[in-house]
Coordinates of N, CA and C in Angstrom, one line a residue:
X1 N 183.5 101.8 34.4 CA 184.4 101.9 35.4 C 184.0 103.1 36.3
X2 N 184.0 102.8 37.6 CA 183.5 103.8 38.6 C 184.4 105.1 38.5
X3 N 183.8 106.2 38.8 CA 184.6 107.5 38.8 C 185.6 107.4 39.9
X4 N 186.8 108.0 39.6 CA 187.9 107.9 40.5 C 188.0 109.1 41.5
X5 N 188.8 109.0 42.5 CA 189.1 110.0 43.4 C 189.6 111.3 42.7
X6 N 189.1 112.4 43.2 CA 189.5 113.7 42.6 C 188.5 114.2 41.6
X7 N 187.6 113.3 41.1 CA 186.5 113.7 40.2 C 185.4 114.4 40.9
X8 N 184.8 115.4 40.2 CA 183.6 116.1 40.8 C 182.5 115.1 40.6
X9 N 181.8 114.8 41.7 CA 180.7 113.9 41.7 C 179.5 114.6 41.0
X10 N 178.9 113.8 40.0 CA 177.7 114.4 39.3 C 176.6 114.6 40.3
X11 N 175.9 115.7 40.3 CA 174.8 116.0 41.1 C 173.6 115.3 40.6
X12 N 172.6 115.0 41.5 CA 171.4 114.3 41.1 C 170.3 114.5 42.1
X13 N 169.1 114.2 41.7 CA 168.0 114.2 42.7 C 167.3 112.9 42.4
X14 N 167.1 112.1 43.4 CA 166.4 110.8 43.3 C 165.4 110.7 44.5
X15 N 164.4 109.8 44.3 CA 163.4 109.6 45.3 C 163.9 108.4 46.2
X16 N 163.8 108.6 47.5 CA 164.2 107.5 48.4 C 163.0 106.5 48.6
X17 N 163.3 105.5 49.4 CA 162.3 104.5 49.6 C 161.0 104.9 50.4
X18 N 161.1 106.1 51.0 CA 160.0 106.7 51.7 C 159.3 107.7 50.8
X19 N 159.7 107.9 49.6 CA 159.1 108.9 48.6 C 159.6 110.3 48.7
X20 N 160.7 110.5 49.5 CA 161.2 111.8 49.7 C 162.3 112.1 48.6
X21 N 162.4 113.3 48.1 CA 163.4 113.6 47.1 C 164.7 113.9 47.9
X22 N 165.8 113.4 47.3 CA 167.1 113.6 47.9 C 168.0 114.1 46.8
X23 N 168.6 115.3 47.1 CA 169.5 115.9 46.1 C 170.9 115.9 46.7
X24 N 171.8 115.4 46.0 CA 173.2 115.2 46.5 C 173.8 116.5 47.0
X25 N 173.8 117.5 46.1 CA 174.4 118.8 46.5 C 173.8 119.4 47.8
X26 N 172.6 119.2 48.0 CA 171.9 119.7 49.3 C 172.4 118.9 50.5
X27 N 172.5 117.6 50.3 CA 172.9 116.7 51.4 C 174.4 117.0 51.8
X28 N 175.2 117.3 50.7 CA 176.6 117.6 51.0 C 176.8 118.9 51.7
X29 N 175.8 119.8 51.7 CA 175.9 121.0 52.5 C 176.0 120.7 54.0
X30 N 175.5 119.5 54.4 CA 175.4 119.1 55.8 C 176.5 118.2 56.2
X31 N 176.9 117.2 55.3 CA 177.9 116.2 55.6 C 178.3 115.5 54.4
X32 N 179.5 114.8 54.5 CA 179.9 113.9 53.4 C 178.9 112.8 53.1
X33 N 179.0 112.2 51.9 CA 178.1 111.1 51.5 C 178.8 109.9 51.0
X34 N 178.3 108.7 51.3 CA 178.7 107.5 50.8 C 177.6 106.9 49.9
X35 N 177.8 106.7 48.7 CA 176.9 106.1 47.8 C 177.2 104.6 47.6
X36 N 176.3 103.7 47.9 CA 176.5 102.3 47.7 C 175.6 101.8 46.6
X37 N 176.1 101.7 45.4 CA 175.4 101.1 44.3 C 175.3 99.6 44.4
X38 N 174.1 99.1 44.2 CA 173.9 97.6 44.2 C 173.0 97.2 43.1
X39 N 173.1 95.9 42.7 CA 172.3 95.5 41.6 C 170.8 95.5 41.8
X40 N 170.3 94.7 42.8 CA 168.9 94.5 43.0 C 168.5 94.2 44.4
X41 N 167.4 94.8 44.9 CA 166.9 94.5 46.2 C 166.4 93.0 46.2
X42 N 166.4 92.5 47.4 CA 165.9 91.1 47.7 C 166.8 90.0 47.1
X43 N 168.0 90.4 46.5 CA 168.9 89.3 46.0 C 169.9 89.0 47.1
X44 N 170.4 87.8 47.0 CA 171.2 87.3 48.1 C 172.4 88.1 48.5
X45 N 173.3 88.4 47.6 CA 174.5 89.1 47.9 C 174.2 90.5 48.3
X46 N 173.2 91.2 47.7 CA 172.8 92.5 48.0 C 172.3 92.6 49.5
X47 N 171.5 91.6 49.8 CA 170.9 91.6 51.2 C 172.0 91.4 52.2
X48 N 173.0 90.5 51.9 CA 174.1 90.3 52.8 C 174.9 91.6 53.0
X49 N 175.2 92.2 51.9 CA 176.0 93.5 51.9 C 175.3 94.6 52.7
X50 N 174.1 94.8 52.4 CA 173.4 95.9 53.1 C 173.0 95.6 54.5
X51 N 172.9 94.3 54.8 CA 172.7 94.0 56.3 C 174.0 94.2 57.0
X52 N 175.1 94.0 56.4 CA 176.4 94.2 57.0 C 176.5 95.7 57.3
X53 N 176.1 96.6 56.3 CA 176.1 98.0 56.5 C 175.2 98.4 57.6
X54 N 174.0 97.8 57.6 CA 173.0 98.1 58.7 C 173.6 97.7 60.1
X55 N 174.3 96.6 60.2 CA 174.9 96.2 61.4 C 176.1 97.0 61.9
X56 N 176.6 97.8 60.9 CA 177.8 98.6 61.2 C 177.6 100.1 61.0
X57 N 176.3 100.5 61.1 CA 175.9 101.9 60.8 C 176.6 102.9 61.7
X58 N 177.0 102.5 62.8 CA 177.7 103.4 63.8 C 179.0 103.9 63.2
X59 N 179.7 103.0 62.3 CA 180.9 103.5 61.7 C 180.7 104.7 60.8
X60 N 179.6 104.7 60.1 CA 179.3 105.9 59.3 C 178.8 107.1 60.2
X61 N 178.0 106.8 61.2 CA 177.6 107.9 62.1 C 178.8 108.5 62.8
X62 N 179.7 107.7 63.2 CA 180.9 108.2 63.9 C 181.7 109.1 63.0
X63 N 181.7 108.9 61.7 CA 182.4 109.7 60.8 C 181.6 110.9 60.3
X64 N 180.3 110.9 60.8 CA 179.4 112.0 60.4 C 179.2 112.0 58.9
X65 N 178.9 110.8 58.3 CA 178.8 110.6 56.9 C 177.4 110.1 56.7
X66 N 176.7 110.5 55.6 CA 175.4 110.1 55.2 C 175.5 108.9 54.3
X67 N 174.9 107.8 54.6 CA 175.0 106.6 53.8 C 173.7 106.5 52.9
X68 N 173.9 106.2 51.6 CA 172.7 105.9 50.7 C 173.0 104.7 49.9
X69 N 172.0 103.8 49.9 CA 172.1 102.7 48.9 C 171.4 103.2 47.7
X70 N 171.9 102.7 46.5 CA 171.3 103.2 45.2 C 171.1 102.0 44.3
X71 N 169.9 101.8 43.8 CA 169.7 100.7 42.8 C 168.6 101.2 41.8
X72 N 168.4 100.3 40.8 CA 167.4 100.6 39.7 C 166.0 100.2 40.1
X73 N 165.9 99.6 41.3 CA 164.6 99.2 41.8 C 163.7 100.4 42.0
X74 N 162.4 100.1 42.0 CA 161.4 101.2 42.3 C 161.4 101.5 43.8
X75 N 160.9 102.7 44.1 CA 160.8 103.1 45.5 C 159.9 102.1 46.3
X76 N 158.9 101.5 45.7 CA 158.0 100.6 46.3 C 158.8 99.3 46.7
X77 N 159.6 98.8 45.8 CA 160.4 97.6 46.1 C 161.4 97.9 47.2
X78 N 162.1 99.1 47.1 CA 163.0 99.5 48.1 C 162.4 99.6 49.5
X79 N 161.2 100.2 49.5 CA 160.5 100.4 50.8 C 160.1 99.0 51.4
X80 N 159.7 98.1 50.6 CA 159.4 96.8 51.2 C 160.6 96.1 51.7
X81 N 161.7 96.2 51.0 CA 163.0 95.6 51.4 C 163.5 96.2 52.6
X82 N 163.5 97.6 52.7 CA 164.0 98.3 53.9 C 163.2 97.9 55.1
X83 N 161.9 97.8 55.0 CA 161.1 97.4 56.1 C 161.4 95.9 56.5
X84 N 161.5 95.0 55.6 CA 161.8 93.6 55.9 C 163.1 93.4 56.6
X85 N 164.1 94.2 56.2 CA 165.5 94.0 56.7 C 165.9 95.0 57.8
X86 N 165.0 96.0 58.0 CA 165.3 97.0 59.1 C 166.4 97.9 58.8
X87 N 166.5 98.3 57.5 CA 167.5 99.3 57.1 C 167.1 100.7 57.7
X88 N 168.1 101.3 58.3 CA 167.8 102.7 58.9 C 168.6 103.7 58.1
X89 N 168.9 103.4 56.9 CA 169.6 104.4 56.0 C 168.7 104.5 54.7
X90 N 168.8 105.5 54.0 CA 168.0 105.7 52.8 C 168.4 104.9 51.6
X91 N 167.5 104.3 51.0 CA 167.7 103.6 49.7 C 167.1 104.5 48.6
X92 N 167.9 104.8 47.6 CA 167.5 105.7 46.5 C 167.2 104.9 45.3
X93 N 166.1 105.3 44.6 CA 165.6 104.6 43.4 C 166.1 105.3 42.2
X94 N 167.0 104.6 41.5 CA 167.5 105.1 40.2 C 166.7 104.5 39.0
X95 N 165.4 104.4 39.3 CA 164.5 103.7 38.4 C 164.2 104.4 37.1
X96 N 164.1 105.7 37.1 CA 163.8 106.5 35.8 C 164.4 107.8 35.8
X97 N 165.2 108.2 34.8 CA 165.5 107.3 33.7 C 166.3 106.1 34.2
X98 N 166.0 105.0 33.7 CA 166.6 103.7 34.2 C 168.1 103.8 34.3
X99 N 168.6 103.7 35.5 CA 170.0 103.7 35.8 C 170.7 105.0 35.4
X100 N 170.0 106.1 35.3 CA 170.7 107.3 34.9 C 171.8 107.8 35.8
X101 N 171.6 107.7 37.1 CA 172.7 108.1 38.0 C 173.8 107.1 38.0
X102 N 173.5 105.8 37.9 CA 174.5 104.8 37.8 C 175.4 105.0 36.5
X103 N 174.7 105.4 35.5 CA 175.5 105.7 34.2 C 176.4 106.9 34.4
X104 N 175.9 107.9 35.1 CA 176.7 109.1 35.3 C 178.0 108.8 36.2
X105 N 177.8 107.8 37.0 CA 179.0 107.4 37.9 C 179.8 106.3 37.3
X106 N 179.5 105.8 36.1 CA 180.2 104.8 35.4 C 180.0 103.4 35.9
X107 N 178.9 103.1 36.6 CA 178.7 101.8 37.2 C 177.4 101.1 36.7
X108 N 176.9 101.4 35.5 CA 175.8 100.8 35.0 C 176.2 99.7 34.1
X109 N 175.7 98.5 34.3 CA 176.0 97.3 33.5 C 174.9 97.2 32.4
X110 N 175.2 97.7 31.2 CA 174.2 97.7 30.2 C 173.6 96.3 29.9
X111 N 174.4 95.3 29.9 CA 173.9 94.0 29.5 C 172.9 93.4 30.5
X112 N 172.9 93.8 31.8 CA 172.0 93.4 32.7 C 170.9 94.4 33.1
X113 N 171.2 95.7 32.8 CA 170.3 96.7 33.1 C 170.3 97.1 34.6
X114 N 171.5 96.8 35.3 CA 171.6 97.0 36.7 C 172.9 97.8 37.0
X115 N 173.1 98.2 38.2 CA 174.3 98.8 38.7 C 175.3 97.7 39.1
X116 N 176.6 98.0 38.9 CA 177.5 97.0 39.5 C 177.6 97.3 41.0
X117 N 178.4 96.6 41.7 CA 178.6 96.9 43.2 C 179.7 97.9 43.3
X118 N 179.3 99.2 43.4 CA 180.3 100.2 43.5 C 180.0 101.1 44.7
X119 N 181.1 101.6 45.3 CA 180.9 102.5 46.4 C 181.7 103.8 46.1
X120 N 181.1 104.9 46.4 CA 181.7 106.2 46.1 C 181.6 107.1 47.4
X121 N 182.7 107.5 47.9 CA 182.8 108.4 49.0 C 183.0 109.8 48.5
X122 N 182.1 110.7 48.9 CA 182.1 112.1 48.4 C 182.3 113.1 49.5
X123 N 183.2 114.0 49.4 CA 183.5 115.0 50.4 C 182.5 116.2 50.2
X124 N 182.4 117.0 51.2 CA 181.5 118.2 51.1 C 181.8 119.1 50.0
X125 N 183.0 119.1 49.4 CA 183.3 119.9 48.2 C 182.8 119.3 46.9
X126 N 182.1 118.2 47.1 CA 181.5 117.4 45.9 C 182.6 116.6 45.2
X127 N 183.8 116.5 45.7 CA 184.8 115.7 45.1 C 184.8 114.3 45.6
X128 N 185.0 113.4 44.8 CA 185.1 112.0 45.2 C 186.5 111.8 45.9
X129 N 186.4 111.3 47.1 CA 187.7 111.0 47.9 C 188.1 109.6 47.8
X130 N 187.2 108.7 47.5 CA 187.5 107.3 47.3 C 186.4 106.6 46.6
X131 N 186.8 105.5 45.8 CA 185.8 104.7 45.2 C 186.3 103.3 45.0
X132 N 185.4 102.3 45.0 CA 185.8 100.9 44.7 C 184.7 100.2 44.1
X133 N 184.9 99.1 43.4 CA 183.9 98.4 42.7 C 184.2 97.0 42.5
X134 N 183.2 96.1 42.5 CA 183.3 94.7 42.2 C 182.2 94.4 41.1
X135 N 182.3 93.2 40.6 CA 181.3 92.8 39.6 C 180.0 92.5 40.4
X136 N 178.9 92.4 39.7 CA 177.6 92.1 40.3 C 177.6 90.8 41.1
X137 N 178.4 89.8 40.7 CA 178.4 88.5 41.4 C 179.4 88.4 42.5
X138 N 180.1 89.5 42.8 CA 181.2 89.5 43.8 C 180.9 90.5 44.9
X139 N 180.7 90.1 46.2 CA 180.5 91.1 47.2 C 181.7 91.9 47.5
X140 N 181.5 93.1 48.0 CA 182.6 94.0 48.4 C 183.2 93.5 49.7
X141 N 184.4 93.9 49.9 CA 185.1 93.6 51.2 C 184.8 94.8 52.1
X142 N 184.3 94.4 53.3 CA 183.9 95.5 54.3 C 185.1 96.4 54.7
X143 N 186.3 95.8 54.7 CA 187.4 96.6 55.1 C 187.7 97.8 54.1
X144 N 187.2 97.6 52.9 CA 187.3 98.7 51.9 C 186.5 100.0 52.3
X145 N 185.4 99.8 53.0 CA 184.7 100.9 53.6 C 185.5 101.7 54.6
X146 N 186.1 100.9 55.5 CA 186.9 101.6 56.5 C 188.1 102.4 55.9
X147 N 188.7 101.8 54.9 CA 189.8 102.5 54.3 C 189.4 103.7 53.5
X148 N 188.2 103.6 52.9 CA 187.7 104.8 52.2 C 187.3 105.9 53.1
X149 N 186.6 105.5 54.2 CA 186.2 106.6 55.2 C 187.4 107.3 55.8
X150 N 188.5 106.6 55.9 CA 189.7 107.1 56.5 C 190.3 108.3 55.7
X151 N 189.9 108.3 54.4 CA 190.4 109.3 53.5 C 189.6 110.7 53.6
X152 N 188.5 110.7 54.4 CA 187.7 111.9 54.5 C 188.5 112.9 55.4

């Protein structure tokens, strides 16, 4: 079960699809963060969801929020997918230890070795202000992003 509002977000450092290290606490010094956990790159529902985020990136920019996609895929897989789909936000690789960050956030599906579809909105104080989750086979409702961002 995804961590709830009011919880201190676990800090982490992951590599993005460009090979750059991203540390949550350092990013939060500049702006709030939205973490979008997803099962696997190149899969149908994940592509649809992240393309919807890509097409509505202005919503996150308007709120001055940094958007990150997070999956257990390697940075190489994420780089190829980001290039193919034209994603202009960072995709973070939770590849090793496998799903470690997803586990810390309570969104790792042990039976499949993937993250569920969970979204976590984190304020600059590192507290979670909103979170929502669906099963790996169920896409998120885009309106839930708008409602979550309104809580910042």
